[in-house]
mmCIF file of C-alpha atoms and ligand atoms in Angstrom:
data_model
loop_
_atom_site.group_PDB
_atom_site.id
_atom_site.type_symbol
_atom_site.label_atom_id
_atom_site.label_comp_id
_atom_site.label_asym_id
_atom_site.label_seq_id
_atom_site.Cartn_x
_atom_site.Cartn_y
_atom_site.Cartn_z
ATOM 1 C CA UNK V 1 3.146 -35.698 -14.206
ATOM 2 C CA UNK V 2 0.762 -33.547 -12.148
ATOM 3 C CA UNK V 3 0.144 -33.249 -8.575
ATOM 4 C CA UNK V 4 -3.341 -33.138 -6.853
ATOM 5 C CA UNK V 5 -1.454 -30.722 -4.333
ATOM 6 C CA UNK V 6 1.452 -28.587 -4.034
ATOM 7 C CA UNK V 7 3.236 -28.271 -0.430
ATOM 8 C CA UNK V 8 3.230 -24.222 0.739
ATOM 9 C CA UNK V 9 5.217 -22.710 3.765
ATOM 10 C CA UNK V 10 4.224 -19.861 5.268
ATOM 11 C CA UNK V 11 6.820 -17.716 6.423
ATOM 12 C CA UNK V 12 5.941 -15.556 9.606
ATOM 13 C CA UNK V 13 6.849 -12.491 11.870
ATOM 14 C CA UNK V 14 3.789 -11.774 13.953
ATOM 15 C CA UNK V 15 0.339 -11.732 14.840
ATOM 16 C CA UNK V 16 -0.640 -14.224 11.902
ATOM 17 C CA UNK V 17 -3.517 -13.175 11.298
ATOM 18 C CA UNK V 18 -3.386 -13.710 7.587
ATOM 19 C CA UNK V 19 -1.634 -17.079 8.187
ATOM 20 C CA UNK V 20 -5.002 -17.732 10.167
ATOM 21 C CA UNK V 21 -6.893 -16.988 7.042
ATOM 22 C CA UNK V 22 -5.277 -19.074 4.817
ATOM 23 C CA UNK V 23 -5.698 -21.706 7.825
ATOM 24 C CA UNK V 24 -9.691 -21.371 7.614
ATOM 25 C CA UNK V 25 -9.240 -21.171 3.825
ATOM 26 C CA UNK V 26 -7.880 -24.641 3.822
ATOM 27 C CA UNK V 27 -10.553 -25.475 5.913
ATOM 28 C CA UNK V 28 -13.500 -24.477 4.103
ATOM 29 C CA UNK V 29 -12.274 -25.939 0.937
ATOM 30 C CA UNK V 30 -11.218 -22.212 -0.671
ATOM 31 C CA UNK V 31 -7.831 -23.692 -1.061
ATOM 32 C CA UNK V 32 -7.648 -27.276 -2.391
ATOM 33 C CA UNK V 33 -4.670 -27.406 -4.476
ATOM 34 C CA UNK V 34 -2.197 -26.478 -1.442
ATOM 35 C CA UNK V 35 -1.497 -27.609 1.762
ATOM 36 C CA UNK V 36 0.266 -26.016 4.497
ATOM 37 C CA UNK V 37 2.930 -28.332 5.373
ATOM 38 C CA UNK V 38 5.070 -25.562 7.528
ATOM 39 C CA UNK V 39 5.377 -22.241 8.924
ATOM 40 C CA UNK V 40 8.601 -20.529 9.631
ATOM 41 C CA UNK V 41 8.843 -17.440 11.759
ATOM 42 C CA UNK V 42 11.968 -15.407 11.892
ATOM 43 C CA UNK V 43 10.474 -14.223 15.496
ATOM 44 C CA UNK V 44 10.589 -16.784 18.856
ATOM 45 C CA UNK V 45 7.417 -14.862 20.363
ATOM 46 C CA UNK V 46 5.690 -14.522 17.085
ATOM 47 C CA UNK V 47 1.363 -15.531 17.912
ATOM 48 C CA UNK V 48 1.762 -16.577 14.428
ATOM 49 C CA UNK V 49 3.488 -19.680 15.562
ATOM 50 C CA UNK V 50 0.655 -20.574 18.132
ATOM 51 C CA UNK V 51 -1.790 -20.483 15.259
ATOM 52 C CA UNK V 52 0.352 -22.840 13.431
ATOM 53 C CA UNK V 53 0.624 -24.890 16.486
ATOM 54 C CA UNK V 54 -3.445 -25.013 17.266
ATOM 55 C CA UNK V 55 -4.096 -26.180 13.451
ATOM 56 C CA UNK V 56 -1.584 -29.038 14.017
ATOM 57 C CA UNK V 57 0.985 -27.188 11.633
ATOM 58 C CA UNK V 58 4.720 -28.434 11.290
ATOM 59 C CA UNK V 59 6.597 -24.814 12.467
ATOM 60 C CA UNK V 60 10.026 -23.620 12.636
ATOM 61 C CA UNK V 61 11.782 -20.796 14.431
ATOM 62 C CA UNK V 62 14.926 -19.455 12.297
ATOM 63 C CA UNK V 63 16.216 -16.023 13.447
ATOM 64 C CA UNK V 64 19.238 -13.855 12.613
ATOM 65 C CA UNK V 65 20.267 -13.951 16.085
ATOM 66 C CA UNK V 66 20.937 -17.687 16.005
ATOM 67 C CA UNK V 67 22.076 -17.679 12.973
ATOM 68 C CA UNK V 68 24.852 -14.668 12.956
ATOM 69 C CA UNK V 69 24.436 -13.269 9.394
ATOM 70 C CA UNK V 70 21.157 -13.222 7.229
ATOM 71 C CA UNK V 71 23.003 -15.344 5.067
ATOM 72 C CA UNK V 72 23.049 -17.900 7.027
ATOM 73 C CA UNK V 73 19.877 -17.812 8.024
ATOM 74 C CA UNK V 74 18.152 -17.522 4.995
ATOM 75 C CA UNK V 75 20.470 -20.506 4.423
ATOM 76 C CA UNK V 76 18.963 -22.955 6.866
ATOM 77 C CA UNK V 77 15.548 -21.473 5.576
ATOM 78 C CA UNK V 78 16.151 -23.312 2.601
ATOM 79 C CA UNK V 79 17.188 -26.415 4.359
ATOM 80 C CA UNK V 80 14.130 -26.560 6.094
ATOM 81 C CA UNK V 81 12.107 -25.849 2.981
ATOM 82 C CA UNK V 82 14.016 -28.082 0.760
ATOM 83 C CA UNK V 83 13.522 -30.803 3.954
ATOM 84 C CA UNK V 84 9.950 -30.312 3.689
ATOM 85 C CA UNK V 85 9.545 -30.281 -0.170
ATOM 86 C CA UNK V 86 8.187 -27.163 -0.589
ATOM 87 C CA UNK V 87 6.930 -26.023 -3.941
ATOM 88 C CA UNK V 88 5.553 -23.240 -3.276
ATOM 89 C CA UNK V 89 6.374 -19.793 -0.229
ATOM 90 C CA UNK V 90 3.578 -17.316 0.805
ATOM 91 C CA UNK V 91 4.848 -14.371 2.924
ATOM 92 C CA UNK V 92 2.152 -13.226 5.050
ATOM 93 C CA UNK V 93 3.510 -10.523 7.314
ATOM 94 C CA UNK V 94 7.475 -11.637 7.322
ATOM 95 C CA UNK V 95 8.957 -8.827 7.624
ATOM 96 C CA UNK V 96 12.348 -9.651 6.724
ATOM 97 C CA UNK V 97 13.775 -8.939 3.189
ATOM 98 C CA UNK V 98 14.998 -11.751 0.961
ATOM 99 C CA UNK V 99 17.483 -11.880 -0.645
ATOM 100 C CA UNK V 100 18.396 -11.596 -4.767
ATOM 101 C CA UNK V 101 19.868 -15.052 -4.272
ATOM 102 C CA UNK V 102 16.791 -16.315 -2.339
ATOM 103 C CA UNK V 103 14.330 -14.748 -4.222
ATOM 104 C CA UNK V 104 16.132 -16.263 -7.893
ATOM 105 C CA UNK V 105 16.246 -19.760 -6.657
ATOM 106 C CA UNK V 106 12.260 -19.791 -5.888
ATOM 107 C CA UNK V 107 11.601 -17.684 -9.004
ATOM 108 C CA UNK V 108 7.347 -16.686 -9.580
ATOM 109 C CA UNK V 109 7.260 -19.117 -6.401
ATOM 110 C CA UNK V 110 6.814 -16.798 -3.653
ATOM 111 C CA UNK V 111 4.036 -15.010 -2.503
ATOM 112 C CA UNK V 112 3.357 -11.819 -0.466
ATOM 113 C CA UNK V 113 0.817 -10.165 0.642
ATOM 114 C CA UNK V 114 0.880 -6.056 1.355
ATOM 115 C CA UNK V 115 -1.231 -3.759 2.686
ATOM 116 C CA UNK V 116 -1.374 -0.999 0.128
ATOM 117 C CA UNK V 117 -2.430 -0.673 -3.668
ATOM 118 C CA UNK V 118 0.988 -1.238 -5.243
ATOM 119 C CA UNK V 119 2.670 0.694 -6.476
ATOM 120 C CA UNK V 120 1.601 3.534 -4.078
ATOM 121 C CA UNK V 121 3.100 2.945 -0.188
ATOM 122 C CA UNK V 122 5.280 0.396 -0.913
ATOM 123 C CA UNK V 123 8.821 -1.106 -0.958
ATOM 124 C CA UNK V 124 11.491 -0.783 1.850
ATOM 125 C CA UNK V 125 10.639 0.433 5.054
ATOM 126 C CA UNK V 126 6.792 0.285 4.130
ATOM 127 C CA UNK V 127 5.378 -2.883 6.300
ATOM 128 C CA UNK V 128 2.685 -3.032 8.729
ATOM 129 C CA UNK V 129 1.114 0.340 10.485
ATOM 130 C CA UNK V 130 3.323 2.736 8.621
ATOM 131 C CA UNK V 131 1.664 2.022 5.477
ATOM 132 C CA UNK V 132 -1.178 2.915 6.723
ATOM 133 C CA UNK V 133 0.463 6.001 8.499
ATOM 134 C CA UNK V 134 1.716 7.029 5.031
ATOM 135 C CA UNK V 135 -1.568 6.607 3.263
ATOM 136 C CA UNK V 136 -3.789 8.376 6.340
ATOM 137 C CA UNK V 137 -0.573 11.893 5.633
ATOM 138 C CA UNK V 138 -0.990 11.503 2.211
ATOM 139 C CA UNK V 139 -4.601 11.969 2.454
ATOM 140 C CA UNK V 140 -5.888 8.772 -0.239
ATOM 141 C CA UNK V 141 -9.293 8.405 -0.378
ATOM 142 C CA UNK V 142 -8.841 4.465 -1.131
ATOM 143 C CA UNK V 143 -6.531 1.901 -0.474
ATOM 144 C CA UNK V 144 -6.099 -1.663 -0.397
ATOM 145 C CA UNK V 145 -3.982 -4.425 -0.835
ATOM 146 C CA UNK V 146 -1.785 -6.399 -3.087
ATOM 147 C CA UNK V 147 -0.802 -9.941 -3.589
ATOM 148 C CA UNK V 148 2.132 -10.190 -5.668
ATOM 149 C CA UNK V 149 5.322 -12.488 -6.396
ATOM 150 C CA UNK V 150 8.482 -11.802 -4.786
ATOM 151 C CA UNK V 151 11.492 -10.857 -6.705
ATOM 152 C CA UNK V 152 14.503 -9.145 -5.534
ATOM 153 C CA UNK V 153 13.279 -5.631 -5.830
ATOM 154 C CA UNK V 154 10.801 -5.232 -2.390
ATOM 155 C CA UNK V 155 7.306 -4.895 -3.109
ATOM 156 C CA UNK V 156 8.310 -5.282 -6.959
ATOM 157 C CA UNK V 157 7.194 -8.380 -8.179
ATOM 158 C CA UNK V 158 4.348 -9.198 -10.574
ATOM 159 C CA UNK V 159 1.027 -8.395 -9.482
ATOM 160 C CA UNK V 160 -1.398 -11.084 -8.679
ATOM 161 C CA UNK V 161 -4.437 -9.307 -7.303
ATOM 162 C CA UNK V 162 -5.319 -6.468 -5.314
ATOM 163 C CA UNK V 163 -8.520 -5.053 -3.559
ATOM 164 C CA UNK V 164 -9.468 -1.536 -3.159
ATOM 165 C CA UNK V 165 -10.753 -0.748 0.146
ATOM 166 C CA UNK V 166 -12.497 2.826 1.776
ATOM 167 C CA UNK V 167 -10.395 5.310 3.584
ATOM 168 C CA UNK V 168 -12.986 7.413 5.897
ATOM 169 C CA UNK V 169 -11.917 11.017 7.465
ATOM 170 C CA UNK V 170 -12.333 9.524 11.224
ATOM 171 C CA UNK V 171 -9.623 6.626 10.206
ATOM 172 C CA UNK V 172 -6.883 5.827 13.060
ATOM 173 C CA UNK V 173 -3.834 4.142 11.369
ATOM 174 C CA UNK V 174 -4.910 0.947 13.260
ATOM 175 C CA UNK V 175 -8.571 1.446 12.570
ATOM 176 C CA UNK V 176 -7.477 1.412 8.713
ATOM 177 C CA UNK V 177 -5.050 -1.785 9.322
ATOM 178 C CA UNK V 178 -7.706 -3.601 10.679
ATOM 179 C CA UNK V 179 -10.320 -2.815 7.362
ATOM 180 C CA UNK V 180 -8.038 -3.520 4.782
ATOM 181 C CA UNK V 181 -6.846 -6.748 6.659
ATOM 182 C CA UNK V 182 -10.470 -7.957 6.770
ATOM 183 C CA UNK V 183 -11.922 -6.626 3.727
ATOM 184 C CA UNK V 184 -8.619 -7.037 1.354
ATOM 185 C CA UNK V 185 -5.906 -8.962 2.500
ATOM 186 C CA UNK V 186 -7.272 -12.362 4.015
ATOM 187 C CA UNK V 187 -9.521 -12.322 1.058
ATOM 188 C CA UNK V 188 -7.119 -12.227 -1.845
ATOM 189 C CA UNK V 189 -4.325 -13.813 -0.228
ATOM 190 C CA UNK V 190 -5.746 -17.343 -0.016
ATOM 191 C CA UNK V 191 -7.600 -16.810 -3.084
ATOM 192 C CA UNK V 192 -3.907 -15.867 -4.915
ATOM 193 C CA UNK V 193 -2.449 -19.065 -2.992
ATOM 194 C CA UNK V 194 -5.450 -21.498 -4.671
ATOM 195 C CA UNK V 195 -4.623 -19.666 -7.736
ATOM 196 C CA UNK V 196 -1.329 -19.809 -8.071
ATOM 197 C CA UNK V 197 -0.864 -23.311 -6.355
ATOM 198 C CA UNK V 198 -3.609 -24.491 -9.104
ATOM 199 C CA UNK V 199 -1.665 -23.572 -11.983
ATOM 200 C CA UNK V 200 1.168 -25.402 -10.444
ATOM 201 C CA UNK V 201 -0.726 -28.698 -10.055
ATOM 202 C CA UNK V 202 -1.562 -28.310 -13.620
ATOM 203 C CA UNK V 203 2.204 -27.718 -14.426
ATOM 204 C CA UNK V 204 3.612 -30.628 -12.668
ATOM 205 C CA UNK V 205 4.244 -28.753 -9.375
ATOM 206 C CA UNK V 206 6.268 -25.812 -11.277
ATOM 207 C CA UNK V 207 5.269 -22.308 -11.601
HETATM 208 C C1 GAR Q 301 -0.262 -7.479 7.363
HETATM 209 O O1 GAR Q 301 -1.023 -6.305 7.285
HETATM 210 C C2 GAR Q 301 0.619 -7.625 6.140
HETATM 211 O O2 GAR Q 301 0.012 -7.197 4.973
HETATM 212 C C3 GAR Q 301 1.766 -6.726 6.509
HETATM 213 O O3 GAR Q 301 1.999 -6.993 7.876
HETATM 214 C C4 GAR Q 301 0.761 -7.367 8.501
HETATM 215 C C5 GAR Q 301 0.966 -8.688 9.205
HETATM 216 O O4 GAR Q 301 -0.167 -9.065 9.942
HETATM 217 N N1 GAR Q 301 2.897 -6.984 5.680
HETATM 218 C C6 GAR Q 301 3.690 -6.003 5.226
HETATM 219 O O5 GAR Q 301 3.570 -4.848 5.526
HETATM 220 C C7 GAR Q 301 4.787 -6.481 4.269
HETATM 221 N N2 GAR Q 301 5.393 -5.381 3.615
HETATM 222 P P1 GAR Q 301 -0.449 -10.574 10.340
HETATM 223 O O6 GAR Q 301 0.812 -11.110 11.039
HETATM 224 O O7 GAR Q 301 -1.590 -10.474 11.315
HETATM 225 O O8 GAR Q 301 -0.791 -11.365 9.120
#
């Protein structure tokens, strides 16, 4: 049987600014075989959660505070998600590591977006401004970012696309962010979500 539309969470830590693009993306008809049914944030303050809250979004606040271990966090994650039927996860800035277990169970059906050409400034450690840090030392004349699936190695996952963006000699760290946010990452991310969530609706809601 095949679905006309798979349900996606998006899991959150801060600003949201890429949750915001997949928002307008679902707006303007750029994704049409997903719909955002949730967002989780892993952060009580995260803006993300506003966002969520302004486009009349389901959210949920799970931290490892409340929680005690990651464990059982990530445990009443998947209560939530399995609550809300999710098919399909899209990490956009959760910057939190899943784990082997998590990542097995929801196998080619997790998404995340980072802000580097994988494989160079990536895996543990590497999130937000330091990749950009990294790339501005090492002295890369181009960069980007990747959308990829999640497995349990971080950053290690299959490719699903990536855009190379400029580096220019006068580039701040956050000068950089903010280009390859808006000319790579909230391009390709909802692009990989309609992609991805397409092949599921032709697959019965399985990747
Ligand atoms: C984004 O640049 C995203 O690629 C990065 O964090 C930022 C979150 O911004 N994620 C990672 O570095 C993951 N390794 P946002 O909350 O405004 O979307």
């Amino acid at each position: 049987m095949s679905k006309k539309k798979i349900n996606a969470a998006v899991l959150v830590s801060g600003g949201g600014t890429n949750l915001q693009a997949l928002i307008d993306a679902q707006k303007s008809g750029i994704i049409k075989s997903a719909k955002i049914k949730l967002v989780i944030s892993n952060k009580p303050d995260a803006y993300a959660l506003t966002r969520a809250k302004n486009a009349k979004i389901k959210t949920a606040v799970i931290t490892k505070d409340e929680y005690k271990t990651a464990e059982n966090a990530e445990k009443a994650m998947i209560k939530t998600l399995e609550e809300n039927n999710i098919d399909l996860i899209v990490l956009a800035g959760f910057l939190s590591i899943l784990s082997e277990k998590f990542t097995k169970k929801y196998g080619r059906r997790i998404i995340n977006v980072h802000p580097s050409l994988i494989p160079s400034f990536c895996g543990k450690g590497y999130y937000g401004l330091k990749v950009h840090e990294e790339a501005l030392k090492k002295g890369v004349k181009v960069t980007g970012a990747t959308t990829h699936f999640v497995n349990e190695i971080p950053d290690g996952g299959e490719i699903i696309m990536q855009k190379a963006v400029k580096v220019y000699e006068s580039d701040t760290p956050e000068k950089l962010q903010k280009r390859v946010m808006k000319q790579a990452e909230w391009k390709i991310l909802p692009l990989s979500v309609e992609k991805i969530a397409k092949e599921m609706t032709e697959n019965g809601g399985k990747q």
